[in-house]
PDB file of C-alpha atoms in Angstrom:
ATOM      1  CA  MET A  68       0.093   0.010  -0.060  1.00  0.00           C
ATOM      2  CA  ASP A  69       3.011   2.315   0.564  1.00  0.00           C
ATOM      3  CA  LEU A  70       3.754   2.135  -3.233  1.00  0.00           C
ATOM      4  CA  PHE A  71       0.216   3.347  -4.045  1.00  0.00           C
ATOM      5  CA  ARG A  72       0.431   6.236  -1.496  1.00  0.00           C
ATOM      6  CA  ASP A  73       3.985   7.101  -2.994  1.00  0.00           C
ATOM      7  CA  LEU A  74       2.444   7.236  -6.503  1.00  0.00           C
ATOM      8  CA  VAL A  75      -0.515   9.420  -5.463  1.00  0.00           C
ATOM      9  CA  GLN A  76       1.863  11.803  -3.804  1.00  0.00           C
ATOM     10  CA  TYR A  77       4.060  11.888  -6.837  1.00  0.00           C
ATOM     11  CA  ARG A  78       1.168  12.589  -9.039  1.00  0.00           C
ATOM     12  CA  LEU A  79       0.010  15.455  -6.761  1.00  0.00           C
ATOM     13  CA  THR A  80       3.460  17.026  -6.750  1.00  0.00           C
ATOM     14  CA  LEU A  81       3.589  16.927 -10.656  1.00  0.00           C
ATOM     15  CA  VAL A  82       0.180  18.585 -10.962  1.00  0.00           C
ATOM     16  CA  GLY A  83       1.259  21.251  -8.402  1.00  0.00           C
ATOM     17  CA  THR A  84       4.539  22.083  -9.997  1.00  0.00           C
ATOM     18  CA  LYS A  85       4.493  25.279 -12.050  1.00  0.00           C
ATOM     19  CA  ARG A  86       5.887  24.607 -15.449  1.00  0.00           C
ATOM     20  CA  SER A  87       7.933  26.865 -17.958  1.00  0.00           C
ATOM     21  CA  SER A  88       7.990  26.581 -21.647  1.00  0.00           C
ATOM     22  CA  SER A  89      10.105  23.555 -21.312  1.00  0.00           C
ATOM     23  CA  PRO A  90       7.767  20.731 -19.986  1.00  0.00           C
ATOM     24  CA  SER A  91      10.388  19.053 -17.923  1.00  0.00           C
ATOM     25  CA  PHE A  92      12.269  22.028 -16.422  1.00  0.00           C
ATOM     26  CA  PRO A  93      10.518  23.943 -13.508  1.00  0.00           C
ATOM     27  CA  THR A  94      10.783  27.830 -13.585  1.00  0.00           C
ATOM     28  CA  ILE A  95      12.689  28.054 -10.358  1.00  0.00           C
ATOM     29  CA  HIS A  96      15.565  26.022 -11.763  1.00  0.00           C
ATOM     30  CA  LYS A  97      15.750  27.985 -14.963  1.00  0.00           C
ATOM     31  CA  GLU A  98      15.901  31.292 -13.161  1.00  0.00           C
ATOM     32  CA  LYS A  99      18.809  29.955 -10.985  1.00  0.00           C
ATOM     33  CA  LEU A 100      20.575  28.799 -14.118  1.00  0.00           C
ATOM     34  CA  MET A 101      20.119  32.099 -15.913  1.00  0.00           C
ATOM     35  CA  LYS A 102      21.595  34.078 -12.894  1.00  0.00           C
ATOM     36  CA  ASN A 103      24.618  31.817 -12.592  1.00  0.00           C
ATOM     37  CA  ALA A 104      25.139  31.833 -16.443  1.00  0.00           C
ATOM     38  CA  LYS A 105      25.690  35.566 -16.335  1.00  0.00           C
ATOM     39  CA  TRP A 106      28.906  35.260 -14.444  1.00  0.00           C
ATOM     40  CA  MET A 107      30.043  31.813 -15.585  1.00  0.00           C
ATOM     41  CA  LEU A 108      31.029  32.873 -19.063  1.00  0.00           C
ATOM     42  CA  PRO A 109      33.510  35.657 -17.917  1.00  0.00           C
ATOM     43  CA  VAL A 110      34.969  33.585 -15.127  1.00  0.00           C
ATOM     44  CA  MET A 111      35.625  30.650 -17.605  1.00  0.00           C
ATOM     45  CA  LEU A 112      37.298  32.999 -20.066  1.00  0.00           C
ATOM     46  CA  MET A 113      39.511  34.429 -17.331  1.00  0.00           C
ATOM     47  CA  LEU A 114      40.518  30.939 -16.147  1.00  0.00           C
ATOM     48  CA  LEU A 115      41.212  29.706 -19.670  1.00  0.00           C
ATOM     49  CA  SER A 116      43.232  32.771 -20.597  1.00  0.00           C
ATOM     50  CA  GLY A 117      45.185  32.444 -17.347  1.00  0.00           C
ATOM     51  CA  LEU A 118      45.916  28.813 -17.926  1.00  0.00           C
ATOM     52  CA  MET A 119      47.155  29.502 -21.469  1.00  0.00           C
ATOM     53  CA  ALA A 120      49.488  32.090 -20.159  1.00  0.00           C
ATOM     54  CA  ALA A 121      50.823  30.090 -17.289  1.00  0.00           C
ATOM     55  CA  GLN A 122      51.545  27.035 -19.429  1.00  0.00           C
ATOM     56  CA  SER A 123      53.533  28.999 -22.048  1.00  0.00           C
ATOM     57  CA  LEU A 124      56.989  28.038 -20.852  1.00  0.00           C
ATOM     58  CA  ALA A 125      55.615  24.891 -19.220  1.00  0.00           C
ATOM     59  CA  SER A 126      54.577  23.441 -22.406  1.00  0.00           C
ATOM     60  CA  SER A 127      57.555  24.706 -24.541  1.00  0.00           C
ATOM     61  CA  THR A 128      61.298  24.049 -24.856  1.00  0.00           C
ATOM     62  CA  VAL A 129      63.709  26.876 -25.347  1.00  0.00           C
ATOM     63  CA  VAL A 130      66.885  26.035 -27.405  1.00  0.00           C
ATOM     64  CA  ALA A 131      69.721  28.481 -27.864  1.00  0.00           C
ATOM     65  CA  GLN A 132      73.327  28.307 -29.109  1.00  0.00           C
ATOM     66  CA  VAL A 133      75.208  30.233 -26.420  1.00  0.00           C
ATOM     67  CA  PRO A 134      78.791  31.186 -27.473  1.00  0.00           C
ATOM     68  CA  PHE A 135      80.161  31.637 -23.930  1.00  0.00           C
ATOM     69  CA  ASP A 136      80.074  29.943 -20.424  1.00  0.00           C
ATOM     70  CA  PHE A 137      77.431  31.281 -18.283  1.00  0.00           C
ATOM     71  CA  MET A 138      76.246  30.936 -14.589  1.00  0.00           C
ATOM     72  CA  ALA A 139      72.769  30.226 -13.312  1.00  0.00           C
ATOM     73  CA  ASN A 140      71.849  29.068  -9.756  1.00  0.00           C
ATOM     74  CA  ASN A 141      75.681  29.287  -8.728  1.00  0.00           C
ATOM     75  CA  LYS A 142      76.570  26.691 -11.314  1.00  0.00           C
ATOM     76  CA  ILE A 143      78.478  27.174 -14.666  1.00  0.00           C
ATOM     77  CA  ILE A 144      76.962  25.901 -17.959  1.00  0.00           C
ATOM     78  CA  PRO A 145      79.554  25.598 -20.674  1.00  0.00           C
ATOM     79  CA  ALA A 146      79.222  27.153 -24.097  1.00  0.00           C
ATOM     80  CA  GLY A 147      77.261  25.266 -26.709  1.00  0.00           C
ATOM     81  CA  GLU A 148      73.606  24.350 -27.337  1.00  0.00           C
ATOM     82  CA  CYS A 149      71.445  25.243 -24.132  1.00  0.00           C
ATOM     83  CA  VAL A 150      68.082  23.650 -23.694  1.00  0.00           C
ATOM     84  CA  ILE A 151      65.736  25.191 -21.047  1.00  0.00           C
ATOM     85  CA  GLN A 152      62.549  23.411 -19.961  1.00  0.00           C
ATOM     86  CA  SER A 153      60.072  23.822 -17.089  1.00  0.00           C
ATOM     87  CA  LEU A 154      59.662  21.094 -14.456  1.00  0.00           C
ATOM     88  CA  ASP A 155      56.359  22.220 -13.126  1.00  0.00           C
ATOM     89  CA  MET A 156      53.071  23.714 -14.626  1.00  0.00           C
ATOM     90  CA  ASP A 157      53.862  27.159 -13.209  1.00  0.00           C
ATOM     91  CA  ALA A 158      57.380  27.425 -14.634  1.00  0.00           C
ATOM     92  CA  ARG A 159      58.763  27.966 -11.144  1.00  0.00           C
ATOM     93  CA  VAL A 160      61.477  25.453 -11.482  1.00  0.00           C
ATOM     94  CA  LEU A 161      63.551  25.229 -14.771  1.00  0.00           C
ATOM     95  CA  THR A 162      66.107  22.836 -15.985  1.00  0.00           C
ATOM     96  CA  ILE A 163      68.925  24.336 -17.944  1.00  0.00           C
ATOM     97  CA  ARG A 164      71.111  21.822 -19.811  1.00  0.00           C
ATOM     98  CA  ASN A 165      74.024  21.636 -22.131  1.00  0.00           C
ATOM     99  CA  VAL A 166      73.512  18.077 -23.398  1.00  0.00           C
ATOM    100  CA  ALA A 167      76.861  17.835 -25.372  1.00  0.00           C
ATOM    101  CA  ALA A 168      78.843  18.925 -22.158  1.00  0.00           C
ATOM    102  CA  LYS A 169      76.672  16.644 -19.932  1.00  0.00           C
ATOM    103  CA  LYS A 170      75.988  19.707 -17.527  1.00  0.00           C
ATOM    104  CA  SER A 171      72.568  20.503 -16.196  1.00  0.00           C
ATOM    105  CA  LEU A 172      71.108  22.396 -13.224  1.00  0.00           C
ATOM    106  CA  LEU A 173      67.834  23.362 -11.584  1.00  0.00           C
ATOM    107  CA  ALA A 174      66.942  27.020 -11.258  1.00  0.00           C
ATOM    108  CA  GLN A 175      64.114  28.776  -9.597  1.00  0.00           C
ATOM    109  CA  SER A 176      62.314  31.387 -11.631  1.00  0.00           C
ATOM    110  CA  SER A 177      59.582  33.938 -11.152  1.00  0.00           C
ATOM    111  CA  ARG A 178      57.169  35.416 -13.662  1.00  0.00           C
ATOM    112  CA  ASP A 179      56.662  39.067 -14.372  1.00  0.00           C
ATOM    113  CA  ASP A 180      54.212  40.721 -16.804  1.00  0.00           C
ATOM    114  CA  ALA A 181      55.760  42.792 -19.515  1.00  0.00           C
ATOM    115  CA  LYS A 182      53.655  45.741 -21.031  1.00  0.00           C
ATOM    116  CA  GLN A 183      53.768  44.226 -24.463  1.00  0.00           C
ATOM    117  CA  ALA A 184      54.352  40.694 -25.904  1.00  0.00           C
ATOM    118  CA  ALA A 185      58.035  39.837 -26.807  1.00  0.00           C
ATOM    119  CA  ASP A 186      58.708  39.950 -30.543  1.00  0.00           C
ATOM    120  CA  SER A 187      60.920  36.812 -30.425  1.00  0.00           C
ATOM    121  CA  THR A 188      62.245  34.226 -27.935  1.00  0.00           C
ATOM    122  CA  VAL A 189      65.384  35.382 -26.183  1.00  0.00           C
ATOM    123  CA  LEU A 190      67.746  34.621 -23.339  1.00  0.00           C
ATOM    124  CA  VAL A 191      68.915  37.775 -21.401  1.00  0.00           C
ATOM    125  CA  PHE A 192      72.268  37.731 -19.803  1.00  0.00           C
ATOM    126  CA  LYS A 193      73.820  40.164 -17.358  1.00  0.00           C
ATOM    127  CA  HIS A 194      77.515  40.671 -18.266  1.00  0.00           C
ATOM    128  CA  TYR A 195      80.119  41.624 -15.717  1.00  0.00           C
ATOM    129  CA  GLY A 196      83.729  41.713 -17.045  1.00  0.00           C
ATOM    130  CA  ASN A 197      84.153  38.172 -18.427  1.00  0.00           C
ATOM    131  CA  GLN A 198      81.342  36.603 -16.577  1.00  0.00           C
ATOM    132  CA  TYR A 199      77.803  36.019 -17.779  1.00  0.00           C
ATOM    133  CA  PHE A 200      74.691  35.334 -15.872  1.00  0.00           C
ATOM    134  CA  LEU A 201      71.439  34.144 -17.116  1.00  0.00           C
ATOM    135  CA  SER A 202      68.795  36.490 -15.843  1.00  0.00           C
ATOM    136  CA  GLU A 203      65.593  36.337 -17.992  1.00  0.00           C
ATOM    137  CA  ILE A 204      63.817  34.215 -20.529  1.00  0.00           C
ATOM    138  CA  ARG A 205      61.253  35.865 -22.841  1.00  0.00           C
ATOM    139  CA  LEU A 206      58.893  33.899 -25.078  1.00  0.00           C
ATOM    140  CA  GLU A 207      57.802  35.092 -28.518  1.00  0.00           C
ATOM    141  CA  GLY A 208      54.193  36.326 -28.473  1.00  0.00           C
ATOM    142  CA  SER A 209      54.022  36.231 -24.707  1.00  0.00           C
ATOM    143  CA  ASN A 210      53.949  39.111 -22.234  1.00  0.00           C
ATOM    144  CA  GLN A 211      55.422  36.805 -19.476  1.00  0.00           C
ATOM    145  CA  THR A 212      59.018  37.277 -18.577  1.00  0.00           C
ATOM    146  CA  TYR A 213      60.718  34.469 -16.588  1.00  0.00           C
ATOM    147  CA  ARG A 214      63.367  35.836 -14.174  1.00  0.00           C
ATOM    148  CA  LEU A 215      66.035  33.681 -12.519  1.00  0.00           C
ATOM    149  CA  SER A 216      67.244  34.521  -9.058  1.00  0.00           C
ATOM    150  CA  GLU A 217      70.521  36.255  -8.793  1.00  0.00           C
ATOM    151  CA  SER A 218      73.519  33.978  -7.926  1.00  0.00           C
ATOM    152  CA  ARG A 219      75.956  34.668  -5.098  1.00  0.00           C
ATOM    153  CA  ALA A 220      78.745  35.482  -7.678  1.00  0.00           C
ATOM    154  CA  GLU A 221      76.580  37.998  -9.262  1.00  0.00           C
ATOM    155  CA  ALA A 222      75.430  39.633  -6.111  1.00  0.00           C
ATOM    156  CA  GLU A 223      79.187  39.962  -5.039  1.00  0.00           C
ATOM    157  CA  LEU A 224      80.183  41.597  -8.432  1.00  0.00           C
ATOM    158  CA  ARG A 225      77.149  44.011  -8.145  1.00  0.00           C
ATOM    159  CA  ALA A 226      78.053  44.891  -4.593  1.00  0.00           C
ATOM    160  CA  GLN A 227      81.684  45.820  -5.784  1.00  0.00           C
ATOM    161  CA  ASN A 228      80.013  48.170  -8.269  1.00  0.00           C
ATOM    162  CA  ALA A 229      81.473  46.156 -11.084  1.00  0.00           C
ATOM    163  CA  PRO A 230      80.412  47.695 -14.571  1.00  0.00           C
ATOM    164  CA  ALA A 231      77.456  45.587 -15.914  1.00  0.00           C
ATOM    165  CA  SER A 232      75.836  45.374 -19.279  1.00  0.00           C
ATOM    166  CA  GLN A 233      73.006  43.352 -20.638  1.00  0.00           C
ATOM    167  CA  LEU A 234      73.271  40.897 -23.466  1.00  0.00           C
ATOM    168  CA  THR A 235      70.208  39.449 -25.442  1.00  0.00           C
ATOM    169  CA  LEU A 236      70.702  36.182 -27.204  1.00  0.00           C
ATOM    170  CA  LEU A 237      68.071  34.831 -29.762  1.00  0.00           C
ATOM    171  CA  ALA A 238      66.668  31.434 -28.973  1.00  0.00           C
ATOM    172  CA  SER A 239      63.971  29.223 -30.475  1.00  0.00           C
ATOM    173  CA  LEU A 240      60.847  27.363 -29.193  1.00  0.00           C
ATOM    174  CA  LYS A 241      60.621  23.641 -29.663  1.00  0.00           C
TER     175      LYS A 241
END
C-alpha cells in the first residue's frame, strides 16, 4: 500500500509544480541557471586565458646556441647548445642543460608581466667583465618574462660596483 501512496503523492506533486515553456524544467531552476550563467562565461574565459599564459613555458622547450660559458643558480654551464624546460606547470623550476657537455642544473624562476608581448624568444644575460649570468627568458608572443634569481657570484660583483651590461641572445621554441 505504501507504493500506491507514493504514486499518488508523486502525481499530486507533478500537478502542483508550475511549468515553464520547457515541460520538464521547472521555472525556479531555470531562473537560477540564468543568474549563474551571467557570471560563468566571464569567469571561464579568465580561467582559460590564465591557464594558457601560465603554461607557455611549461609546455615549451627553449633552445639557444650560447657562445660563452654562463652561470645560473651558482653553477656554470659551458658554451654550446643550451636547452631550457620547465619542471612544473607554473614554470617556477627550470632545467637548464647543455647536453653535449653533460651539464645541467635546476633553477628557480619567477614570472613578471611585461607591458607588451615579446617579438622573439630570447635569453637575457647580465655581463660583468668576462662573466655572464642568465637572468631572464622571454617567449615570442607572450607578455610573460621568466626571471632567474641572482646567484651569489653576481650579487658579489654587483656589490663591488662592477660595470654591468645586458646581452640578449636569440633562441627558438621547440
